[in-house]
Amino acid sequence: AAVTSRVAGRITKLAVHDGQRVKAGDFLFEVESRVVADPPPRLNFTAPMDGVVLETNVLPGGSVEPDKVLLTIIDLSEVDVVA
């Protein structure tokens, strides 16, 4: 599952890393929106499914754009092996 944001902003908290197991609903990261407000709105992102974080494309303080894949989570509960 590709985790993306519809809102531009920056990463203020990052709670996962590549290879980490997550369960559906686990906190992944927080984005501070670029919407002008005091304080700026913050959005929390949670895991959409059980799995393993395959790839993390963000760092704390890094920018978030709507067209960017921020995290990739894969389900390793069923794996086919071809020999």
PDB file of N, CA, C and O in Angstrom:
ATOM      1  N   ALA A   1       0.845  -1.173   0.000  1.00  0.00           N
ATOM      2  CA  ALA A   1       0.000   0.000   0.000  1.00  0.00           C
ATOM      3  C   ALA A   1       0.886   1.232   0.000  1.00  0.00           C
ATOM      4  O   ALA A   1       1.797   1.340   0.817  1.00  0.00           O
ATOM      5  N   ALA A   2       0.627   2.124  -0.902  1.00  0.00           N
ATOM      6  CA  ALA A   2       1.352   3.390  -0.956  1.00  0.00           C
ATOM      7  C   ALA A   2       0.627   4.393  -0.072  1.00  0.00           C
ATOM      8  O   ALA A   2      -0.576   4.587  -0.209  1.00  0.00           O
ATOM      9  N   VAL A   3       1.350   5.012   0.857  1.00  0.00           N
ATOM     10  CA  VAL A   3       0.771   6.007   1.749  1.00  0.00           C
ATOM     11  C   VAL A   3       1.131   7.379   1.205  1.00  0.00           C
ATOM     12  O   VAL A   3       2.318   7.697   1.040  1.00  0.00           O
ATOM     13  N   THR A   4       0.111   8.183   0.911  1.00  0.00           N
ATOM     14  CA  THR A   4       0.304   9.522   0.357  1.00  0.00           C
ATOM     15  C   THR A   4      -0.523  10.523   1.162  1.00  0.00           C
ATOM     16  O   THR A   4      -1.338  10.147   1.996  1.00  0.00           O
ATOM     17  N   SER A   5      -0.306  11.796   0.877  1.00  0.00           N
ATOM     18  CA  SER A   5      -1.061  12.861   1.525  1.00  0.00           C
ATOM     19  C   SER A   5      -1.705  13.732   0.460  1.00  0.00           C
ATOM     20  O   SER A   5      -1.078  14.042  -0.550  1.00  0.00           O
ATOM     21  N   ARG A   6      -2.934  14.138   0.682  1.00  0.00           N
ATOM     22  CA  ARG A   6      -3.588  15.084  -0.226  1.00  0.00           C
ATOM     23  C   ARG A   6      -3.223  16.523   0.125  1.00  0.00           C
ATOM     24  O   ARG A   6      -3.550  17.442  -0.595  1.00  0.00           O
ATOM     25  N   VAL A   7      -2.535  16.679   1.265  1.00  0.00           N
ATOM     26  CA  VAL A   7      -2.218  18.007   1.781  1.00  0.00           C
ATOM     27  C   VAL A   7      -0.711  18.233   1.729  1.00  0.00           C
ATOM     28  O   VAL A   7       0.061  17.388   2.185  1.00  0.00           O
ATOM     29  N   ALA A   8      -0.288  19.374   1.200  1.00  0.00           N
ATOM     30  CA  ALA A   8       1.127  19.733   1.189  1.00  0.00           C
ATOM     31  C   ALA A   8       1.524  20.214   2.583  1.00  0.00           C
ATOM     32  O   ALA A   8       0.716  20.788   3.309  1.00  0.00           O
ATOM     33  N   GLY A   9       2.764  19.957   2.957  1.00  0.00           N
ATOM     34  CA  GLY A   9       3.244  20.394   4.261  1.00  0.00           C
ATOM     35  C   GLY A   9       4.621  19.854   4.539  1.00  0.00           C
ATOM     36  O   GLY A   9       5.422  19.680   3.622  1.00  0.00           O
ATOM     37  N   ARG A  10       4.865  19.573   5.840  1.00  0.00           N
ATOM     38  CA  ARG A  10       6.163  19.003   6.218  1.00  0.00           C
ATOM     39  C   ARG A  10       5.960  17.972   7.312  1.00  0.00           C
ATOM     40  O   ARG A  10       5.010  18.044   8.093  1.00  0.00           O
ATOM     41  N   ILE A  11       6.870  17.007   7.362  1.00  0.00           N
ATOM     42  CA  ILE A  11       6.816  15.948   8.375  1.00  0.00           C
ATOM     43  C   ILE A  11       7.292  16.521   9.709  1.00  0.00           C
ATOM     44  O   ILE A  11       8.391  17.076   9.786  1.00  0.00           O
ATOM     45  N   THR A  12       6.458  16.412  10.738  1.00  0.00           N
ATOM     46  CA  THR A  12       6.853  16.885  12.068  1.00  0.00           C
ATOM     47  C   THR A  12       7.175  15.733  13.005  1.00  0.00           C
ATOM     48  O   THR A  12       7.925  15.917  13.958  1.00  0.00           O
ATOM     49  N   LYS A  13       6.619  14.552  12.760  1.00  0.00           N
ATOM     50  CA  LYS A  13       6.928  13.359  13.556  1.00  0.00           C
ATOM     51  C   LYS A  13       6.961  12.164  12.621  1.00  0.00           C
ATOM     52  O   LYS A  13       6.102  12.034  11.754  1.00  0.00           O
ATOM     53  N   LEU A  14       7.932  11.295  12.806  1.00  0.00           N
ATOM     54  CA  LEU A  14       8.048  10.061  12.028  1.00  0.00           C
ATOM     55  C   LEU A  14       8.270   8.925  13.011  1.00  0.00           C
ATOM     56  O   LEU A  14       9.242   8.939  13.766  1.00  0.00           O
ATOM     57  N   ALA A  15       7.361   7.954  13.037  1.00  0.00           N
ATOM     58  CA  ALA A  15       7.395   6.906  14.055  1.00  0.00           C
ATOM     59  C   ALA A  15       7.814   5.538  13.529  1.00  0.00           C
ATOM     60  O   ALA A  15       7.871   4.581  14.300  1.00  0.00           O
ATOM     61  N   VAL A  16       8.104   5.415  12.240  1.00  0.00           N
ATOM     62  CA  VAL A  16       8.444   4.111  11.673  1.00  0.00           C
ATOM     63  C   VAL A  16       9.717   4.202  10.833  1.00  0.00           C
ATOM     64  O   VAL A  16      10.166   5.287  10.481  1.00  0.00           O
ATOM     65  N   HIS A  17      10.267   3.034  10.491  1.00  0.00           N
ATOM     66  CA  HIS A  17      11.467   2.953   9.656  1.00  0.00           C
ATOM     67  C   HIS A  17      11.341   1.737   8.745  1.00  0.00           C
ATOM     68  O   HIS A  17      10.500   0.858   8.964  1.00  0.00           O
ATOM     69  N   ASP A  18      12.182   1.680   7.734  1.00  0.00           N
ATOM     70  CA  ASP A  18      12.182   0.550   6.803  1.00  0.00           C
ATOM     71  C   ASP A  18      12.365  -0.761   7.566  1.00  0.00           C
ATOM     72  O   ASP A  18      13.195  -0.850   8.474  1.00  0.00           O
ATOM     73  N   GLY A  19      11.556  -1.758   7.213  1.00  0.00           N
ATOM     74  CA  GLY A  19      11.653  -3.076   7.823  1.00  0.00           C
ATOM     75  C   GLY A  19      10.806  -3.254   9.073  1.00  0.00           C
ATOM     76  O   GLY A  19      10.697  -4.362   9.588  1.00  0.00           O
ATOM     77  N   GLN A  20      10.186  -2.187   9.551  1.00  0.00           N
ATOM     78  CA  GLN A  20       9.379  -2.270  10.778  1.00  0.00           C
ATOM     79  C   GLN A  20       8.018  -2.870  10.493  1.00  0.00           C
ATOM     80  O   GLN A  20       7.367  -2.531   9.512  1.00  0.00           O
ATOM     81  N   ARG A  21       7.577  -3.770  11.376  1.00  0.00           N
ATOM     82  CA  ARG A  21       6.232  -4.340  11.280  1.00  0.00           C
ATOM     83  C   ARG A  21       5.226  -3.341  11.845  1.00  0.00           C
ATOM     84  O   ARG A  21       5.495  -2.722  12.869  1.00  0.00           O
ATOM     85  N   VAL A  22       4.093  -3.207  11.165  1.00  0.00           N
ATOM     86  CA  VAL A  22       3.019  -2.328  11.631  1.00  0.00           C
ATOM     87  C   VAL A  22       1.698  -3.069  11.567  1.00  0.00           C
ATOM     88  O   VAL A  22       1.551  -4.033  10.808  1.00  0.00           O
ATOM     89  N   LYS A  23       0.756  -2.615  12.372  1.00  0.00           N
ATOM     90  CA  LYS A  23      -0.602  -3.147  12.340  1.00  0.00           C
ATOM     91  C   LYS A  23      -1.528  -2.037  11.866  1.00  0.00           C
ATOM     92  O   LYS A  23      -1.242  -0.848  12.073  1.00  0.00           O
ATOM     93  N   ALA A  24      -2.635  -2.413  11.245  1.00  0.00           N
ATOM     94  CA  ALA A  24      -3.607  -1.427  10.776  1.00  0.00           C
ATOM     95  C   ALA A  24      -3.968  -0.498  11.926  1.00  0.00           C
ATOM     96  O   ALA A  24      -4.257  -0.948  13.030  1.00  0.00           O
ATOM     97  N   GLY A  25      -3.879   0.809  11.681  1.00  0.00           N
ATOM     98  CA  GLY A  25      -4.210   1.796  12.693  1.00  0.00           C
ATOM     99  C   GLY A  25      -3.020   2.320  13.471  1.00  0.00           C
ATOM    100  O   GLY A  25      -3.144   3.309  14.197  1.00  0.00           O
ATOM    101  N   ASP A  26      -1.834   1.689  13.334  1.00  0.00           N
ATOM    102  CA  ASP A  26      -0.636   2.191  14.023  1.00  0.00           C
ATOM    103  C   ASP A  26      -0.267   3.572  13.483  1.00  0.00           C
ATOM    104  O   ASP A  26      -0.335   3.818  12.278  1.00  0.00           O
ATOM    105  N   PHE A  27       0.185   4.457  14.374  1.00  0.00           N
ATOM    106  CA  PHE A  27       0.632   5.797  13.985  1.00  0.00           C
ATOM    107  C   PHE A  27       1.902   5.681  13.151  1.00  0.00           C
ATOM    108  O   PHE A  27       2.849   4.982  13.538  1.00  0.00           O
ATOM    109  N   LEU A  28       1.931   6.366  11.988  1.00  0.00           N
ATOM    110  CA  LEU A  28       3.095   6.354  11.106  1.00  0.00           C
ATOM    111  C   LEU A  28       3.866   7.666  11.169  1.00  0.00           C
ATOM    112  O   LEU A  28       5.057   7.685  11.426  1.00  0.00           O
ATOM    113  N   PHE A  29       3.153   8.780  10.907  1.00  0.00           N
ATOM    114  CA  PHE A  29       3.805  10.083  10.889  1.00  0.00           C
ATOM    115  C   PHE A  29       2.770  11.193  11.002  1.00  0.00           C
ATOM    116  O   PHE A  29       1.578  10.960  10.863  1.00  0.00           O
ATOM    117  N   GLU A  30       3.270  12.404  11.253  1.00  0.00           N
ATOM    118  CA  GLU A  30       2.413  13.582  11.360  1.00  0.00           C
ATOM    119  C   GLU A  30       2.881  14.606  10.333  1.00  0.00           C
ATOM    120  O   GLU A  30       4.081  14.803  10.145  1.00  0.00           O
ATOM    121  N   VAL A  31       1.907  15.254   9.680  1.00  0.00           N
ATOM    122  CA  VAL A  31       2.197  16.297   8.700  1.00  0.00           C
ATOM    123  C   VAL A  31       1.608  17.608   9.205  1.00  0.00           C
ATOM    124  O   VAL A  31       0.445  17.668   9.596  1.00  0.00           O
ATOM    125  N   GLU A  32       2.436  18.646   9.185  1.00  0.00           N
ATOM    126  CA  GLU A  32       1.956  19.998   9.477  1.00  0.00           C
ATOM    127  C   GLU A  32       1.606  20.636   8.135  1.00  0.00           C
ATOM    128  O   GLU A  32       2.458  20.767   7.259  1.00  0.00           O
ATOM    129  N   SER A  33       0.352  21.012   7.984  1.00  0.00           N
ATOM    130  CA  SER A  33      -0.155  21.573   6.737  1.00  0.00           C
ATOM    131  C   SER A  33       0.436  22.950   6.473  1.00  0.00           C
ATOM    132  O   SER A  33       0.808  23.675   7.395  1.00  0.00           O
ATOM    133  N   ARG A  34       0.474  23.330   5.189  1.00  0.00           N
ATOM    134  CA  ARG A  34       0.910  24.672   4.805  1.00  0.00           C
ATOM    135  C   ARG A  34      -0.227  25.689   4.880  1.00  0.00           C
ATOM    136  O   ARG A  34      -0.021  26.857   4.601  1.00  0.00           O
ATOM    137  N   VAL A  35      -1.408  25.225   5.259  1.00  0.00           N
ATOM    138  CA  VAL A  35      -2.553  26.129   5.400  1.00  0.00           C
ATOM    139  C   VAL A  35      -2.210  27.179   6.457  1.00  0.00           C
ATOM    140  O   VAL A  35      -1.721  26.849   7.533  1.00  0.00           O
ATOM    141  N   VAL A  36      -2.479  28.438   6.134  1.00  0.00           N
ATOM    142  CA  VAL A  36      -2.172  29.522   7.066  1.00  0.00           C
ATOM    143  C   VAL A  36      -3.188  29.505   8.203  1.00  0.00           C
ATOM    144  O   VAL A  36      -4.380  29.694   7.987  1.00  0.00           O
ATOM    145  N   ALA A  37      -2.703  29.263   9.403  1.00  0.00           N
ATOM    146  CA  ALA A  37      -3.536  29.251  10.609  1.00  0.00           C
ATOM    147  C   ALA A  37      -2.591  29.326  11.803  1.00  0.00           C
ATOM    148  O   ALA A  37      -1.387  29.098  11.672  1.00  0.00           O
ATOM    149  N   ASP A  38      -3.124  29.631  12.948  1.00  0.00           N
ATOM    150  CA  ASP A  38      -2.301  29.708  14.149  1.00  0.00           C
ATOM    151  C   ASP A  38      -2.947  28.891  15.249  1.00  0.00           C
ATOM    152  O   ASP A  38      -3.911  29.352  15.845  1.00  0.00           O
ATOM    153  N   PRO A  39      -2.487  27.676  15.531  1.00  0.00           N
ATOM    154  CA  PRO A  39      -1.355  26.988  14.904  1.00  0.00           C
ATOM    155  C   PRO A  39      -1.765  26.324  13.588  1.00  0.00           C
ATOM    156  O   PRO A  39      -2.953  26.100  13.352  1.00  0.00           O
ATOM    157  N   PRO A  40      -0.775  25.971  12.735  1.00  0.00           N
ATOM    158  CA  PRO A  40      -1.097  25.272  11.486  1.00  0.00           C
ATOM    159  C   PRO A  40      -1.733  23.914  11.778  1.00  0.00           C
ATOM    160  O   PRO A  40      -1.367  23.259  12.748  1.00  0.00           O
ATOM    161  N   PRO A  41      -2.697  23.504  10.939  1.00  0.00           N
ATOM    162  CA  PRO A  41      -3.314  22.179  11.144  1.00  0.00           C
ATOM    163  C   PRO A  41      -2.288  21.059  11.020  1.00  0.00           C
ATOM    164  O   PRO A  41      -1.381  21.124  10.199  1.00  0.00           O
ATOM    165  N   ARG A  42      -2.453  20.034  11.857  1.00  0.00           N
ATOM    166  CA  ARG A  42      -1.589  18.849  11.811  1.00  0.00           C
ATOM    167  C   ARG A  42      -2.451  17.629  11.534  1.00  0.00           C
ATOM    168  O   ARG A  42      -3.530  17.493  12.093  1.00  0.00           O
ATOM    169  N   LEU A  43      -1.950  16.775  10.664  1.00  0.00           N
ATOM    170  CA  LEU A  43      -2.676  15.566  10.278  1.00  0.00           C
ATOM    171  C   LEU A  43      -1.858  14.347  10.687  1.00  0.00           C
ATOM    172  O   LEU A  43      -0.665  14.275  10.398  1.00  0.00           O
ATOM    173  N   ASN A  44      -2.505  13.396  11.357  1.00  0.00           N
ATOM    174  CA  ASN A  44      -1.852  12.143  11.736  1.00  0.00           C
ATOM    175  C   ASN A  44      -2.190  11.063  10.722  1.00  0.00           C
ATOM    176  O   ASN A  44      -3.348  10.908  10.336  1.00  0.00           O
ATOM    177  N   PHE A  45      -1.178  10.327  10.303  1.00  0.00           N
ATOM    178  CA  PHE A  45      -1.360   9.245   9.344  1.00  0.00           C
ATOM    179  C   PHE A  45      -1.132   7.922  10.052  1.00  0.00           C
ATOM    180  O   PHE A  45      -0.178   7.769  10.812  1.00  0.00           O
ATOM    181  N   THR A  46      -2.029   6.959   9.777  1.00  0.00           N
ATOM    182  CA  THR A  46      -1.939   5.636  10.388  1.00  0.00           C
ATOM    183  C   THR A  46      -1.824   4.575   9.298  1.00  0.00           C
ATOM    184  O   THR A  46      -2.170   4.806   8.134  1.00  0.00           O
ATOM    185  N   ALA A  47      -1.358   3.407   9.690  1.00  0.00           N
ATOM    186  CA  ALA A  47      -1.177   2.299   8.747  1.00  0.00           C
ATOM    187  C   ALA A  47      -2.533   1.834   8.222  1.00  0.00           C
ATOM    188  O   ALA A  47      -3.445   1.582   9.004  1.00  0.00           O
ATOM    189  N   PRO A  48      -2.679   1.710   6.896  1.00  0.00           N
ATOM    190  CA  PRO A  48      -3.940   1.261   6.317  1.00  0.00           C
ATOM    191  C   PRO A  48      -4.156  -0.249   6.433  1.00  0.00           C
ATOM    192  O   PRO A  48      -5.255  -0.738   6.196  1.00  0.00           O
ATOM    193  N   MET A  49      -3.088  -0.991   6.784  1.00  0.00           N
ATOM    194  CA  MET A  49      -3.163  -2.449   6.841  1.00  0.00           C
ATOM    195  C   MET A  49      -2.023  -2.989   7.691  1.00  0.00           C
ATOM    196  O   MET A  49      -1.076  -2.269   8.000  1.00  0.00           O
ATOM    197  N   ASP A  50      -2.126  -4.260   8.071  1.00  0.00           N
ATOM    198  CA  ASP A  50      -1.008  -4.943   8.728  1.00  0.00           C
ATOM    199  C   ASP A  50       0.069  -5.196   7.683  1.00  0.00           C
ATOM    200  O   ASP A  50      -0.242  -5.487   6.516  1.00  0.00           O
ATOM    201  N   GLY A  51       1.324  -5.088   8.073  1.00  0.00           N
ATOM    202  CA  GLY A  51       2.388  -5.373   7.123  1.00  0.00           C
ATOM    203  C   GLY A  51       3.737  -4.914   7.611  1.00  0.00           C
ATOM    204  O   GLY A  51       3.962  -4.730   8.814  1.00  0.00           O
ATOM    205  N   VAL A  52       4.639  -4.707   6.659  1.00  0.00           N
ATOM    206  CA  VAL A  52       6.002  -4.278   6.933  1.00  0.00           C
ATOM    207  C   VAL A  52       6.270  -3.030   6.096  1.00  0.00           C
ATOM    208  O   VAL A  52       5.894  -2.961   4.923  1.00  0.00           O
ATOM    209  N   VAL A  53       6.935  -2.041   6.713  1.00  0.00           N
ATOM    210  CA  VAL A  53       7.311  -0.832   5.986  1.00  0.00           C
ATOM    211  C   VAL A  53       8.432  -1.219   5.025  1.00  0.00           C
ATOM    212  O   VAL A  53       9.527  -1.582   5.446  1.00  0.00           O
ATOM    213  N   LEU A  54       8.132  -1.192   3.743  1.00  0.00           N
ATOM    214  CA  LEU A  54       9.107  -1.558   2.719  1.00  0.00           C
ATOM    215  C   LEU A  54      10.049  -0.402   2.431  1.00  0.00           C
ATOM    216  O   LEU A  54      11.253  -0.577   2.300  1.00  0.00           O
ATOM    217  N   GLU A  55       9.466   0.813   2.345  1.00  0.00           N
ATOM    218  CA  GLU A  55      10.269   1.970   1.951  1.00  0.00           C
ATOM    219  C   GLU A  55       9.718   3.227   2.607  1.00  0.00           C
ATOM    220  O   GLU A  55       8.522   3.468   2.597  1.00  0.00           O
ATOM    221  N   THR A  56      10.613   4.015   3.192  1.00  0.00           N
ATOM    222  CA  THR A  56      10.259   5.297   3.786  1.00  0.00           C
ATOM    223  C   THR A  56      10.905   6.388   2.943  1.00  0.00           C
ATOM    224  O   THR A  56      12.127   6.407   2.795  1.00  0.00           O
ATOM    225  N   ASN A  57      10.092   7.258   2.371  1.00  0.00           N
ATOM    226  CA  ASN A  57      10.597   8.311   1.483  1.00  0.00           C
ATOM    227  C   ASN A  57      10.556   9.684   2.129  1.00  0.00           C
ATOM    228  O   ASN A  57      10.589  10.691   1.420  1.00  0.00           O
ATOM    229  N   VAL A  58      10.473   9.738   3.458  1.00  0.00           N
ATOM    230  CA  VAL A  58      10.393  11.016   4.168  1.00  0.00           C
ATOM    231  C   VAL A  58      11.324  11.009   5.380  1.00  0.00           C
ATOM    232  O   VAL A  58      11.686   9.962   5.879  1.00  0.00           O
ATOM    233  N   LEU A  59      11.672  12.202   5.822  1.00  0.00           N
ATOM    234  CA  LEU A  59      12.457  12.405   7.034  1.00  0.00           C
ATOM    235  C   LEU A  59      11.788  13.503   7.834  1.00  0.00           C
ATOM    236  O   LEU A  59      11.097  14.351   7.273  1.00  0.00           O
ATOM    237  N   PRO A  60      11.982  13.537   9.146  1.00  0.00           N
ATOM    238  CA  PRO A  60      11.433  14.647   9.927  1.00  0.00           C
ATOM    239  C   PRO A  60      11.912  15.988   9.356  1.00  0.00           C
ATOM    240  O   PRO A  60      13.090  16.147   9.041  1.00  0.00           O
ATOM    241  N   GLY A  61      10.978  16.914   9.178  1.00  0.00           N
ATOM    242  CA  GLY A  61      11.292  18.215   8.594  1.00  0.00           C
ATOM    243  C   GLY A  61      11.197  18.234   7.083  1.00  0.00           C
ATOM    244  O   GLY A  61      11.218  19.294   6.460  1.00  0.00           O
ATOM    245  N   GLY A  62      11.083  17.046   6.471  1.00  0.00           N
ATOM    246  CA  GLY A  62      11.015  16.953   5.015  1.00  0.00           C
ATOM    247  C   GLY A  62       9.686  17.410   4.463  1.00  0.00           C
ATOM    248  O   GLY A  62       8.663  17.388   5.150  1.00  0.00           O
ATOM    249  N   SER A  63       9.701  17.844   3.215  1.00  0.00           N
ATOM    250  CA  SER A  63       8.481  18.350   2.602  1.00  0.00           C
ATOM    251  C   SER A  63       7.581  17.221   2.123  1.00  0.00           C
ATOM    252  O   SER A  63       8.048  16.134   1.797  1.00  0.00           O
ATOM    253  N   VAL A  64       6.289  17.521   2.121  1.00  0.00           N
ATOM    254  CA  VAL A  64       5.260  16.581   1.688  1.00  0.00           C
ATOM    255  C   VAL A  64       4.491  17.229   0.554  1.00  0.00           C
ATOM    256  O   VAL A  64       4.046  18.365   0.674  1.00  0.00           O
ATOM    257  N   GLU A  65       4.372  16.514  -0.550  1.00  0.00           N
ATOM    258  CA  GLU A  65       3.604  16.990  -1.706  1.00  0.00           C
ATOM    259  C   GLU A  65       2.546  15.950  -2.041  1.00  0.00           C
ATOM    260  O   GLU A  65       2.781  14.753  -1.862  1.00  0.00           O
ATOM    261  N   PRO A  66       1.390  16.394  -2.527  1.00  0.00           N
ATOM    262  CA  PRO A  66       0.301  15.457  -2.813  1.00  0.00           C
ATOM    263  C   PRO A  66       0.645  14.347  -3.811  1.00  0.00           C
ATOM    264  O   PRO A  66       0.058  13.282  -3.764  1.00  0.00           O
ATOM    265  N   ASP A  67       1.603  14.560  -4.701  1.00  0.00           N
ATOM    266  CA  ASP A  67       1.920  13.543  -5.714  1.00  0.00           C
ATOM    267  C   ASP A  67       3.056  12.613  -5.271  1.00  0.00           C
ATOM    268  O   ASP A  67       3.511  11.782  -6.043  1.00  0.00           O
ATOM    269  N   LYS A  68       3.509  12.728  -4.028  1.00  0.00           N
ATOM    270  CA  LYS A  68       4.666  11.967  -3.545  1.00  0.00           C
ATOM    271  C   LYS A  68       4.226  10.775  -2.683  1.00  0.00           C
ATOM    272  O   LYS A  68       3.394  10.924  -1.795  1.00  0.00           O
ATOM    273  N   VAL A  69       4.792   9.592  -2.960  1.00  0.00           N
ATOM    274  CA  VAL A  69       4.558   8.422  -2.100  1.00  0.00           C
ATOM    275  C   VAL A  69       5.467   8.585  -0.890  1.00  0.00           C
ATOM    276  O   VAL A  69       6.685   8.663  -1.021  1.00  0.00           O
ATOM    277  N   LEU A  70       4.868   8.646   0.302  1.00  0.00           N
ATOM    278  CA  LEU A  70       5.618   8.909   1.517  1.00  0.00           C
ATOM    279  C   LEU A  70       6.150   7.632   2.159  1.00  0.00           C
ATOM    280  O   LEU A  70       7.268   7.600   2.659  1.00  0.00           O
ATOM    281  N   LEU A  71       5.333   6.585   2.141  1.00  0.00           N
ATOM    282  CA  LEU A  71       5.705   5.281   2.700  1.00  0.00           C
ATOM    283  C   LEU A  71       5.095   4.191   1.841  1.00  0.00           C
ATOM    284  O   LEU A  71       4.028   4.393   1.251  1.00  0.00           O
ATOM    285  N   THR A  72       5.738   3.031   1.819  1.00  0.00           N
ATOM    286  CA  THR A  72       5.159   1.857   1.176  1.00  0.00           C
ATOM    287  C   THR A  72       5.109   0.740   2.205  1.00  0.00           C
ATOM    288  O   THR A  72       6.121   0.446   2.850  1.00  0.00           O
ATOM    289  N   ILE A  73       3.918   0.164   2.381  1.00  0.00           N
ATOM    290  CA  ILE A  73       3.725  -0.946   3.312  1.00  0.00           C
ATOM    291  C   ILE A  73       3.309  -2.167   2.503  1.00  0.00           C
ATOM    292  O   ILE A  73       2.443  -2.067   1.634  1.00  0.00           O
ATOM    293  N   ILE A  74       3.952  -3.315   2.795  1.00  0.00           N
ATOM    294  CA  ILE A  74       3.605  -4.548   2.084  1.00  0.00           C
ATOM    295  C   ILE A  74       3.126  -5.594   3.070  1.00  0.00           C
ATOM    296  O   ILE A  74       3.488  -5.581   4.235  1.00  0.00           O
ATOM    297  N   ASP A  75       2.300  -6.497   2.565  1.00  0.00           N
ATOM    298  CA  ASP A  75       1.746  -7.582   3.370  1.00  0.00           C
ATOM    299  C   ASP A  75       2.564  -8.837   3.073  1.00  0.00           C
ATOM    300  O   ASP A  75       2.549  -9.347   1.958  1.00  0.00           O
ATOM    301  N   LEU A  76       3.294  -9.323   4.080  1.00  0.00           N
ATOM    302  CA  LEU A  76       4.127 -10.516   3.894  1.00  0.00           C
ATOM    303  C   LEU A  76       3.463 -11.762   4.479  1.00  0.00           C
ATOM    304  O   LEU A  76       4.120 -12.791   4.643  1.00  0.00           O
ATOM    305  N   SER A  77       2.165 -11.701   4.789  1.00  0.00           N
ATOM    306  CA  SER A  77       1.503 -12.859   5.387  1.00  0.00           C
ATOM    307  C   SER A  77       1.378 -14.012   4.395  1.00  0.00           C
ATOM    308  O   SER A  77       1.322 -15.165   4.780  1.00  0.00           O
ATOM    309  N   GLU A  78       1.345 -13.684   3.109  1.00  0.00           N
ATOM    310  CA  GLU A  78       1.326 -14.718   2.075  1.00  0.00           C
ATOM    311  C   GLU A  78       2.356 -14.365   1.027  1.00  0.00           C
ATOM    312  O   GLU A  78       2.273 -13.331   0.386  1.00  0.00           O
ATOM    313  N   VAL A  79       3.354 -15.216   0.895  1.00  0.00           N
ATOM    314  CA  VAL A  79       4.423 -14.989  -0.067  1.00  0.00           C
ATOM    315  C   VAL A  79       4.578 -16.230  -0.908  1.00  0.00           C
ATOM    316  O   VAL A  79       4.664 -17.352  -0.396  1.00  0.00           O
ATOM    317  N   ASP A  80       4.572 -16.069  -2.225  1.00  0.00           N
ATOM    318  CA  ASP A  80       4.807 -17.185  -3.141  1.00  0.00           C
ATOM    319  C   ASP A  80       6.285 -17.258  -3.448  1.00  0.00           C
ATOM    320  O   ASP A  80       6.918 -16.248  -3.777  1.00  0.00           O
ATOM    321  N   VAL A  81       6.844 -18.453  -3.373  1.00  0.00           N
ATOM    322  CA  VAL A  81       8.258 -18.653  -3.688  1.00  0.00           C
ATOM    323  C   VAL A  81       8.344 -19.457  -4.966  1.00  0.00           C
ATOM    324  O   VAL A  81       7.734 -20.505  -5.091  1.00  0.00           O
ATOM    325  N   VAL A  82       9.104 -18.949  -5.922  1.00  0.00           N
ATOM    326  CA  VAL A  82       9.295 -19.638  -7.179  1.00  0.00           C
ATOM    327  C   VAL A  82      10.768 -20.059  -7.233  1.00  0.00           C
ATOM    328  O   VAL A  82      11.665 -19.251  -7.073  1.00  0.00           O
ATOM    329  N   ALA A  83      10.978 -21.370  -7.439  1.00  0.00           N
ATOM    330  CA  ALA A  83      12.366 -21.860  -7.468  1.00  0.00           C
ATOM    331  C   ALA A  83      12.696 -22.401  -8.825  1.00  0.00           C
ATOM    332  O   ALA A  83      11.893 -22.739  -9.622  1.00  0.00           O
TER     333      ALA A  83
END
